[in-house]
Short mmCIF file of C-alpha atoms in Angstrom, two decimals:
data_model
loop_
_atom_site.label_atom_id
_atom_site.label_comp_id
_atom_site.label_asym_id
_atom_site.label_seq_id
_atom_site.Cartn_x
_atom_site.Cartn_y
_atom_site.Cartn_z
CA MET M 1 -9.32 40.23 2.22
CA THR M 2 -6.42 38.67 0.53
CA GLN M 3 -4.66 35.41 1.29
CA PRO M 4 -1.32 36.23 2.83
CA ASP M 5 1.54 35.28 0.66
CA ARG M 6 2.76 31.69 1.21
CA PRO M 7 5.87 32.51 3.89
CA ARG M 8 9.62 32.83 2.64
CA VAL M 9 11.87 29.63 3.27
CA ASP M 10 13.32 31.41 6.94
CA GLN M 11 9.98 32.65 7.90
CA ARG M 12 8.92 29.14 7.89
CA ARG M 13 11.90 28.11 9.45
CA VAL M 14 11.32 30.65 12.41
CA GLY M 15 7.46 29.43 12.58
CA ARG M 16 8.37 25.86 13.14
CA SER M 17 11.09 26.73 15.80
CA ARG M 18 8.28 28.91 17.36
CA ASN M 19 6.07 25.70 17.32
CA ARG M 20 9.02 23.59 18.63
CA ARG M 21 9.01 26.07 21.50
CA ASP M 22 5.65 25.60 22.43
CA ASP M 23 5.71 22.05 22.42
CA ILE M 24 8.79 22.05 24.66
CA LEU M 25 6.84 24.34 26.96
CA ARG M 26 3.71 22.14 27.16
CA VAL M 27 5.42 19.16 27.39
CA ALA M 28 7.40 20.56 30.41
CA PHE M 29 4.16 21.84 32.15
CA ASP M 30 3.01 18.70 32.03
CA LEU M 31 5.78 17.27 33.88
CA PHE M 32 6.23 20.05 36.08
CA ALA M 33 2.60 19.31 37.22
CA GLU M 34 3.69 15.58 37.33
CA ARG M 35 7.11 15.79 38.99
CA GLY M 36 7.83 19.29 40.47
CA TYR M 37 9.79 21.42 38.84
CA ARG M 38 12.97 20.16 41.23
CA GLY M 39 12.10 16.53 40.17
CA THR M 40 12.14 16.67 36.48
CA SER M 41 15.22 16.40 34.62
CA LEU M 42 15.78 18.33 31.45
CA ALA M 43 16.56 14.87 30.06
CA ALA M 44 13.16 13.55 31.02
CA VAL M 45 11.60 17.18 29.14
CA ALA M 46 14.16 16.46 25.77
CA ASP M 47 12.90 12.91 26.30
CA ARG M 48 8.97 13.21 25.67
CA ALA M 49 9.86 15.81 23.68
CA GLY M 50 11.47 13.83 21.30
CA LEU M 51 14.40 15.51 20.86
CA THR M 52 18.55 15.26 22.13
CA GLN M 53 19.19 16.84 25.24
CA GLN M 54 21.35 19.01 23.14
CA GLY M 55 18.45 19.53 21.03
CA LEU M 56 16.48 20.80 24.07
CA LEU M 57 19.80 23.01 25.02
CA HIS M 58 19.61 24.46 21.48
CA TYR M 59 16.04 26.12 22.60
CA PHE M 60 16.13 26.41 26.31
CA PRO M 61 20.12 27.06 27.86
CA ASN M 62 18.69 26.11 30.92
CA LYS M 63 15.94 24.69 32.94
CA GLY M 64 15.24 27.73 35.15
CA THR M 65 14.88 29.87 31.86
CA LEU M 66 12.69 26.63 30.75
CA LEU M 67 10.32 27.13 33.69
CA VAL M 68 10.12 31.28 33.47
CA GLU M 69 9.07 30.31 29.75
CA VAL M 70 6.27 28.26 30.89
CA LEU M 71 4.75 30.09 33.29
CA GLU M 72 4.87 33.23 30.90
CA LEU M 73 2.91 31.47 28.07
CA SER M 74 0.39 29.65 30.75
CA ASP M 75 -0.29 33.18 32.11
CA GLU M 76 -0.71 34.18 28.55
CA LEU M 77 -2.74 31.22 27.18
CA ASN M 78 -4.93 31.33 30.05
CA ILE M 79 -5.33 34.69 32.33
CA GLY M 80 -4.78 36.60 29.28
CA ARG M 81 -7.69 34.61 27.40
CA LEU M 82 -10.21 35.41 30.13
CA PHE M 83 -9.14 38.76 30.98
CA ALA M 84 -8.71 40.38 27.43
CA ASP M 85 -10.40 42.97 27.74
CA SER M 86 -8.09 43.96 31.17
CA PRO M 87 -4.83 41.87 30.57
CA GLY M 88 -3.01 40.26 33.73
CA ARG M 89 -6.00 41.95 35.64
CA PRO M 90 -9.45 40.55 36.35
CA ALA M 91 -12.36 43.39 35.69
CA SER M 92 -14.94 41.95 37.89
CA LEU M 93 -15.80 39.97 40.51
CA ASP M 94 -17.78 37.78 37.76
CA GLN M 95 -14.90 37.00 35.98
CA LEU M 96 -12.68 35.70 38.59
CA ALA M 97 -15.95 32.90 39.30
CA GLU M 98 -16.07 32.22 35.60
CA LEU M 99 -11.88 31.39 35.84
CA VAL M 100 -13.23 29.59 38.79
CA ALA M 101 -15.67 27.61 37.14
CA TYR M 102 -12.81 26.85 34.26
CA ASN M 103 -10.43 25.50 36.26
CA VAL M 104 -12.37 23.01 37.15
CA THR M 105 -12.50 21.81 33.62
CA ARG M 106 -8.60 21.51 33.54
CA PRO M 107 -6.74 19.74 36.45
CA GLY M 108 -3.45 19.01 35.10
CA VAL M 109 -3.35 23.68 34.63
CA VAL M 110 -4.13 23.66 37.81
CA ARG M 111 -2.24 21.15 39.66
CA SER M 112 1.21 22.46 37.98
CA LEU M 113 0.21 26.34 38.97
CA THR M 114 -0.21 24.82 42.22
CA VAL M 115 2.69 22.63 42.46
CA LEU M 116 5.26 25.38 41.14
CA THR M 117 3.30 27.80 43.51
CA ALA M 118 4.80 26.11 46.63
CA GLU M 119 8.08 25.06 45.25
CA SER M 120 8.93 28.58 44.12
CA LEU M 121 9.10 29.24 48.04
CA THR M 122 11.91 26.63 48.45
CA ASP M 123 15.85 28.07 47.94
CA ASP M 124 17.41 29.68 45.33
CA HIS M 125 14.03 29.23 42.86
CA PRO M 126 14.18 30.53 39.42
CA ALA M 127 10.59 31.37 39.85
CA ARG M 128 10.13 33.14 43.16
CA ALA M 129 10.44 36.61 41.70
CA TYR M 130 7.89 35.63 38.49
CA PHE M 131 5.54 34.72 41.33
CA VAL M 132 6.32 37.74 43.93
CA GLU M 133 5.42 40.02 41.14
CA ARG M 134 2.59 37.89 39.94
CA TYR M 135 0.68 37.69 43.06
CA GLY M 136 1.49 41.81 43.62
CA GLU M 137 0.04 42.30 40.34
CA PHE M 138 -3.16 39.86 40.72
CA ARG M 139 -4.08 41.25 44.48
CA ARG M 140 -4.08 44.93 42.47
CA GLY M 141 -6.17 43.59 39.89
CA ALA M 142 -8.66 41.87 42.37
CA ALA M 143 -8.60 45.04 44.78
CA ALA M 144 -9.65 47.06 41.46
CA ALA M 145 -12.40 44.92 40.49
CA LEU M 146 -13.71 45.04 44.28
CA ARG M 147 -13.39 49.02 44.81
CA ALA M 148 -15.43 48.91 41.69
CA GLU M 149 -18.23 47.29 42.81
CA LEU M 150 -18.33 46.52 46.32
CA ASP M 151 -15.98 49.64 47.63
CA GLY M 152 -17.57 52.18 50.32
CA ARG M 153 -20.01 49.25 50.98
CA LEU M 154 -17.03 46.57 52.62
CA PRO M 155 -17.67 45.38 56.21
CA ASP M 156 -16.36 48.01 58.68
CA GLY M 157 -12.55 48.08 58.71
CA LEU M 158 -12.04 45.59 55.67
CA THR M 159 -10.35 47.99 53.02
CA ALA M 160 -10.40 46.69 49.06
CA GLU M 161 -6.66 45.52 49.35
CA HIS M 162 -7.61 43.14 52.39
CA ALA M 163 -10.87 41.83 50.82
CA SER M 164 -8.36 41.44 47.73
CA ALA M 165 -5.81 39.11 49.41
CA LEU M 166 -8.25 37.18 51.31
CA LEU M 167 -10.38 36.42 47.79
CA ILE M 168 -6.79 35.29 45.91
CA ALA M 169 -6.10 33.24 49.68
CA VAL M 170 -9.63 31.43 48.74
CA MET M 171 -9.23 30.74 45.32
CA ASP M 172 -5.51 29.42 45.97
CA GLY M 173 -6.72 27.52 48.93
CA LEU M 174 -9.97 25.89 47.66
CA GLN M 175 -7.42 24.70 44.94
CA GLN M 176 -5.34 22.99 47.03
CA GLN M 177 -8.48 20.90 48.69
CA TRP M 178 -10.16 20.18 45.46
CA LEU M 179 -7.20 18.53 43.74
CA LEU M 180 -6.53 16.19 46.76
CA GLN M 181 -10.32 15.53 47.09
CA PRO M 182 -12.34 16.62 43.78
CA ASP M 183 -14.97 15.21 44.71
CA GLU M 184 -15.24 16.59 48.09
CA ILE M 185 -14.74 20.05 47.61
CA ASP M 186 -16.89 22.08 45.04
CA MET M 187 -14.60 25.01 44.09
CA PRO M 188 -16.39 27.28 42.11
CA GLY M 189 -19.51 26.42 44.74
CA LEU M 190 -17.74 27.68 47.59
CA PHE M 191 -16.26 30.50 46.09
CA ALA M 192 -19.53 31.95 45.29
CA MET M 193 -20.16 31.55 48.76
CA PHE M 194 -16.84 33.44 49.85
CA LEU M 195 -18.31 36.47 47.07
CA ASP M 196 -22.07 36.19 49.10
CA LEU M 197 -20.31 36.92 52.11
CA LEU M 198 -18.61 40.17 50.72
CA ARG M 199 -21.49 40.85 49.15
CA LYS M 200 -24.42 40.14 51.70
CA THR M 201 -22.17 41.88 54.26
CA ARG M 202 -22.57 44.77 52.08
CA GLU M 203 -26.64 44.78 51.87
CA ARG M 204 -26.79 44.30 55.32
CA ASP M 205 -24.59 47.59 56.01
CA MET V 1 7.59 11.86 93.60
CA THR V 2 11.12 9.91 94.04
CA GLN V 3 14.00 10.11 91.37
CA PRO V 4 13.78 7.57 88.93
CA ASP V 5 15.84 4.48 89.10
CA ARG V 6 18.98 5.43 86.92
CA PRO V 7 18.12 3.64 83.22
CA ARG V 8 19.50 0.34 82.34
CA VAL V 9 22.42 0.15 79.91
CA ASP V 10 19.69 -1.12 76.71
CA GLN V 11 16.63 1.53 78.03
CA ARG V 12 19.59 4.20 77.57
CA ARG V 13 20.18 2.86 74.05
CA VAL V 14 17.09 2.90 73.02
CA GLY V 15 16.51 6.60 74.87
CA ARG V 16 19.80 7.56 72.52
CA SER V 17 17.98 6.05 69.61
CA ARG V 18 14.80 7.72 69.86
CA ASN V 19 16.71 11.17 69.74
CA ARG V 20 18.53 10.02 66.72
CA ARG V 21 15.18 9.63 65.22
CA ASP V 22 14.03 12.82 66.14
CA ASP V 23 17.14 14.23 65.48
CA ILE V 24 16.92 12.98 61.83
CA LEU V 25 13.45 14.24 61.65
CA ARG V 26 14.26 17.63 62.44
CA VAL V 27 17.10 17.90 59.77
CA ALA V 28 14.76 15.89 57.16
CA PHE V 29 12.07 18.30 57.93
CA ASP V 30 14.75 21.59 57.29
CA LEU V 31 15.11 19.90 53.84
CA PHE V 32 12.34 19.57 52.82
CA ALA V 33 11.48 23.35 53.26
CA GLU V 34 14.35 24.34 51.46
CA ARG V 35 14.68 22.16 48.45
CA GLY V 36 11.16 20.26 48.77
CA TYR V 37 10.72 16.50 48.98
CA ARG V 38 12.31 15.44 45.43
CA GLY V 39 14.51 17.71 45.75
CA THR V 40 16.27 16.13 48.76
CA SER V 41 17.94 13.31 48.75
CA LEU V 42 18.60 10.78 51.41
CA ALA V 43 22.56 11.24 50.99
CA ALA V 44 21.90 14.80 52.12
CA VAL V 45 19.60 14.01 55.31
CA ALA V 46 22.77 11.65 56.24
CA ASP V 47 25.06 14.02 55.72
CA ARG V 48 23.74 16.77 57.48
CA ALA V 49 22.64 14.61 60.11
CA GLY V 50 26.15 13.55 60.53
CA LEU V 51 25.75 9.84 59.58
CA THR V 52 26.51 7.72 56.69
CA GLN V 53 23.92 7.02 54.25
CA GLN V 54 24.10 3.25 55.44
CA GLY V 55 23.82 5.00 59.12
CA LEU V 56 20.64 6.57 57.84
CA LEU V 57 18.18 3.51 56.47
CA HIS V 58 19.46 1.57 59.77
CA TYR V 59 16.63 4.27 60.96
CA PHE V 60 14.54 4.90 57.64
CA PRO V 61 14.36 2.04 55.05
CA ASN V 62 13.39 4.93 52.70
CA LYS V 63 12.70 8.74 51.75
CA GLY V 64 9.05 7.88 51.92
CA THR V 65 8.82 6.49 55.31
CA LEU V 66 11.26 9.19 56.50
CA LEU V 67 8.76 11.79 54.72
CA VAL V 68 5.66 9.98 56.39
CA GLU V 69 7.18 9.99 59.67
CA VAL V 70 8.06 14.02 59.75
CA LEU V 71 4.75 14.66 59.04
CA GLU V 72 3.34 12.87 61.74
CA LEU V 73 6.08 14.32 64.52
CA SER V 74 5.31 17.57 62.76
CA ASP V 75 1.46 17.35 63.76
CA GLU V 76 2.44 16.22 67.24
CA LEU V 77 4.56 18.74 68.05
CA ASN V 78 2.35 21.48 66.31
CA ILE V 79 -1.10 20.88 66.39
CA GLY V 80 -1.26 18.16 69.20
CA ARG V 81 0.38 21.53 71.43
CA LEU V 82 -2.16 23.75 70.58
CA PHE V 83 -5.09 21.37 70.44
CA ALA V 84 -4.23 19.81 73.66
CA ASP V 85 -7.81 19.28 75.29
CA SER V 86 -9.22 18.13 71.28
CA PRO V 87 -6.23 16.22 69.84
CA GLY V 88 -5.77 17.05 66.08
CA ARG V 89 -9.00 19.30 66.23
CA PRO V 90 -9.31 23.18 67.14
CA ALA V 91 -11.73 23.22 69.73
CA SER V 92 -12.90 26.94 69.05
CA LEU V 93 -12.20 29.83 66.23
CA ASP V 94 -10.10 31.66 68.69
CA GLN V 95 -7.95 28.69 68.81
CA LEU V 96 -7.12 28.34 65.32
CA ALA V 97 -6.54 32.75 65.47
CA GLU V 98 -3.93 31.60 67.68
CA LEU V 99 -2.26 28.89 65.25
CA VAL V 100 -2.57 31.20 62.47
CA ALA V 101 -0.66 33.80 64.71
CA TYR V 102 1.78 31.33 66.09
CA ASN V 103 2.68 30.30 62.80
CA VAL V 104 4.20 33.70 62.20
CA THR V 105 6.66 33.13 64.38
CA ARG V 106 8.17 29.99 62.78
CA PRO V 107 8.13 30.29 58.97
CA GLY V 108 10.44 27.89 58.44
CA VAL V 109 7.48 25.16 59.31
CA VAL V 110 5.05 27.12 57.95
CA ARG V 111 6.91 27.01 54.70
CA SER V 112 8.00 22.96 54.98
CA LEU V 113 3.81 21.96 55.20
CA THR V 114 3.42 24.33 52.34
CA VAL V 115 6.08 23.31 50.08
CA LEU V 116 5.25 19.34 51.24
CA THR V 117 1.20 19.62 50.60
CA ALA V 118 1.43 21.48 47.11
CA GLU V 119 4.27 18.37 46.14
CA SER V 120 2.00 15.89 47.77
CA LEU V 121 -0.07 16.50 44.41
CA THR V 122 2.53 15.14 41.78
CA ASP V 123 2.26 11.34 41.12
CA ASP V 124 2.89 8.63 42.71
CA HIS V 125 3.79 10.83 46.46
CA PRO V 126 4.05 8.98 49.42
CA ALA V 127 2.16 11.48 51.80
CA ARG V 128 -0.75 11.88 49.26
CA ALA V 129 -2.50 9.63 51.58
CA TYR V 130 -1.77 11.49 54.90
CA PHE V 131 -2.58 14.89 53.62
CA VAL V 132 -6.17 13.54 52.26
CA GLU V 133 -7.23 12.31 55.21
CA ARG V 134 -5.20 15.40 57.20
CA TYR V 135 -7.28 17.71 55.19
CA GLY V 136 -10.66 15.53 55.88
CA GLU V 137 -9.96 15.73 59.55
CA PHE V 138 -9.10 18.96 59.84
CA ARG V 139 -12.35 20.29 57.83
CA ARG V 140 -14.24 18.01 60.47
CA GLY V 141 -12.68 19.63 63.35
CA ALA V 142 -12.94 23.07 62.21
CA ALA V 143 -16.91 22.11 61.55
CA ALA V 144 -17.29 21.43 64.94
CA ALA V 145 -15.74 24.72 66.05
CA LEU V 146 -17.99 26.73 63.58
CA ARG V 147 -21.27 24.61 64.86
CA ALA V 148 -20.39 25.37 68.50
CA GLU V 149 -19.72 28.94 68.17
CA LEU V 150 -21.98 30.27 64.93
CA ASP V 151 -24.41 27.38 63.79
CA GLY V 152 -27.78 28.16 62.73
CA ARG V 153 -26.61 32.10 62.71
CA LEU V 154 -24.15 31.38 59.58
CA PRO V 155 -25.46 33.28 56.19
CA ASP V 156 -28.22 31.67 54.14
CA GLY V 157 -27.43 28.61 52.32
CA LEU V 158 -23.61 28.14 54.19
CA THR V 159 -23.09 25.03 56.24
CA ALA V 160 -20.79 24.93 58.78
CA GLU V 161 -19.03 22.38 56.54
CA HIS V 162 -19.03 24.75 53.68
CA ALA V 163 -17.22 27.66 56.35
CA SER V 164 -15.07 25.47 57.14
CA ALA V 165 -13.80 24.23 53.59
CA LEU V 166 -13.53 28.08 53.30
CA LEU V 167 -11.66 29.26 56.63
CA ILE V 168 -8.93 26.00 55.40
CA ALA V 169 -8.83 27.73 52.40
CA VAL V 170 -7.92 31.36 54.23
CA MET V 171 -5.36 30.17 56.02
CA ASP V 172 -3.57 27.88 53.25
CA GLY V 173 -3.78 30.66 50.79
CA LEU V 174 -3.03 33.54 53.38
CA GLN V 175 0.31 30.75 53.79
CA GLN V 176 1.41 31.11 50.25
CA GLN V 177 1.02 35.08 49.94
CA TRP V 178 2.60 35.33 53.52
CA LEU V 179 5.60 33.52 52.97
CA LEU V 180 6.27 35.01 49.21
CA GLN V 181 5.59 38.94 50.74
CA PRO V 182 5.94 38.66 54.32
CA ASP V 183 6.25 42.36 54.83
CA GLU V 184 2.96 42.72 52.64
CA ILE V 185 0.73 40.34 54.19
CA ASP V 186 -0.46 40.72 57.67
CA MET V 187 -1.70 37.06 58.06
CA PRO V 188 -3.14 36.90 61.59
CA GLY V 189 -5.00 40.10 60.55
CA LEU V 190 -6.41 38.84 57.59
CA PHE V 191 -7.64 35.60 59.54
CA ALA V 192 -9.29 37.22 62.04
CA MET V 193 -11.25 39.75 59.19
CA PHE V 194 -12.08 36.50 57.42
CA LEU V 195 -13.48 35.37 61.09
CA ASP V 196 -15.04 38.62 61.63
CA LEU V 197 -16.80 38.01 57.97
CA LEU V 198 -18.90 35.20 59.23
CA ARG V 199 -19.69 37.04 62.71
CA LYS V 200 -20.37 40.01 61.42
CA THR V 201 -22.77 38.28 58.52
CA ARG V 202 -23.99 36.24 61.84
CA GLU V 203 -25.25 39.32 63.72
CA ARG V 204 -26.91 41.04 61.08
CA ASP V 205 -28.97 38.19 60.43
#
């Protein structure tokens, strides 16, 4: 393998610009966790990113665009990293359990997504469509994983789609309780117990 | 039973003042659902309640006080109504299922509480302590209900406390999914399936 050629000046500029965009997205992600989307002004993002507000508008024309790109980047970095073989979709129940264990190591990210998800329920929120889409996709992915491992052996009346909605509810609901009281809520342990409920019922069929 | 005496003037004033307080609390509750706590200004509350901002400050000295009273009133009206025999605590799993069915009839209330709960995770939020307390209390109540109905017959390794944290996670997580896609998520049906998971496992022990 050879060393790549030194980038030409304008490519370097593109690279710098991309880094600057990513920096802004990270700053915004942190601020959304601290203050919520509505509580965060573009001025605050610009200030923490070391830019003028005019400079920030050069990269993101408005706060809604910034939010949607923050969410897309976070999906790419996090879910993409874990579900590399099946982009955006968990391939197995063990991968979901790994995701829950990984989440314990990054309360800031979990907090930001929890706050933003609920905030997307408010009127005219720019990420509403994003979360509707994301939940649909995540339910389908988890249902596929459940079907592959447990199908035909789920309890009577429970389809993979039902179990998938419950599973995602457990993940979200545990995050809320864990973020409020991290010392009282063993998030990965409780999630494993929920998976055992599905599996145990199966074993007894 | 005799008719009560006509109230004296100053008692009527107290009554009017209490009604006015309740009106303000209801207006604020709606606005918090629409815009979140941080997205709602005292000016907007005053405006919708038909008061000047000065007039509003007569009843509530600041937004944090208003929020905490909104939450207390909502607990009183809602949970109090359902758990009349055991204030603040569900007495049985059936009562919890009733609560979930009742919630489907009042998406505005559910939305407001979902938004405010997640928003309480942001920095220096005035309702943080309230939600920590509320979740602790609710977990203890649900654990007592589970213990009364299923104890000794929960799946291996699952205590009433574990099952209670999962149960509340399912309630919260289903609310989030249902609020995003009410036509796709059968909240009471899915909650009943979760209770069945706990009960079925028991029957097979």
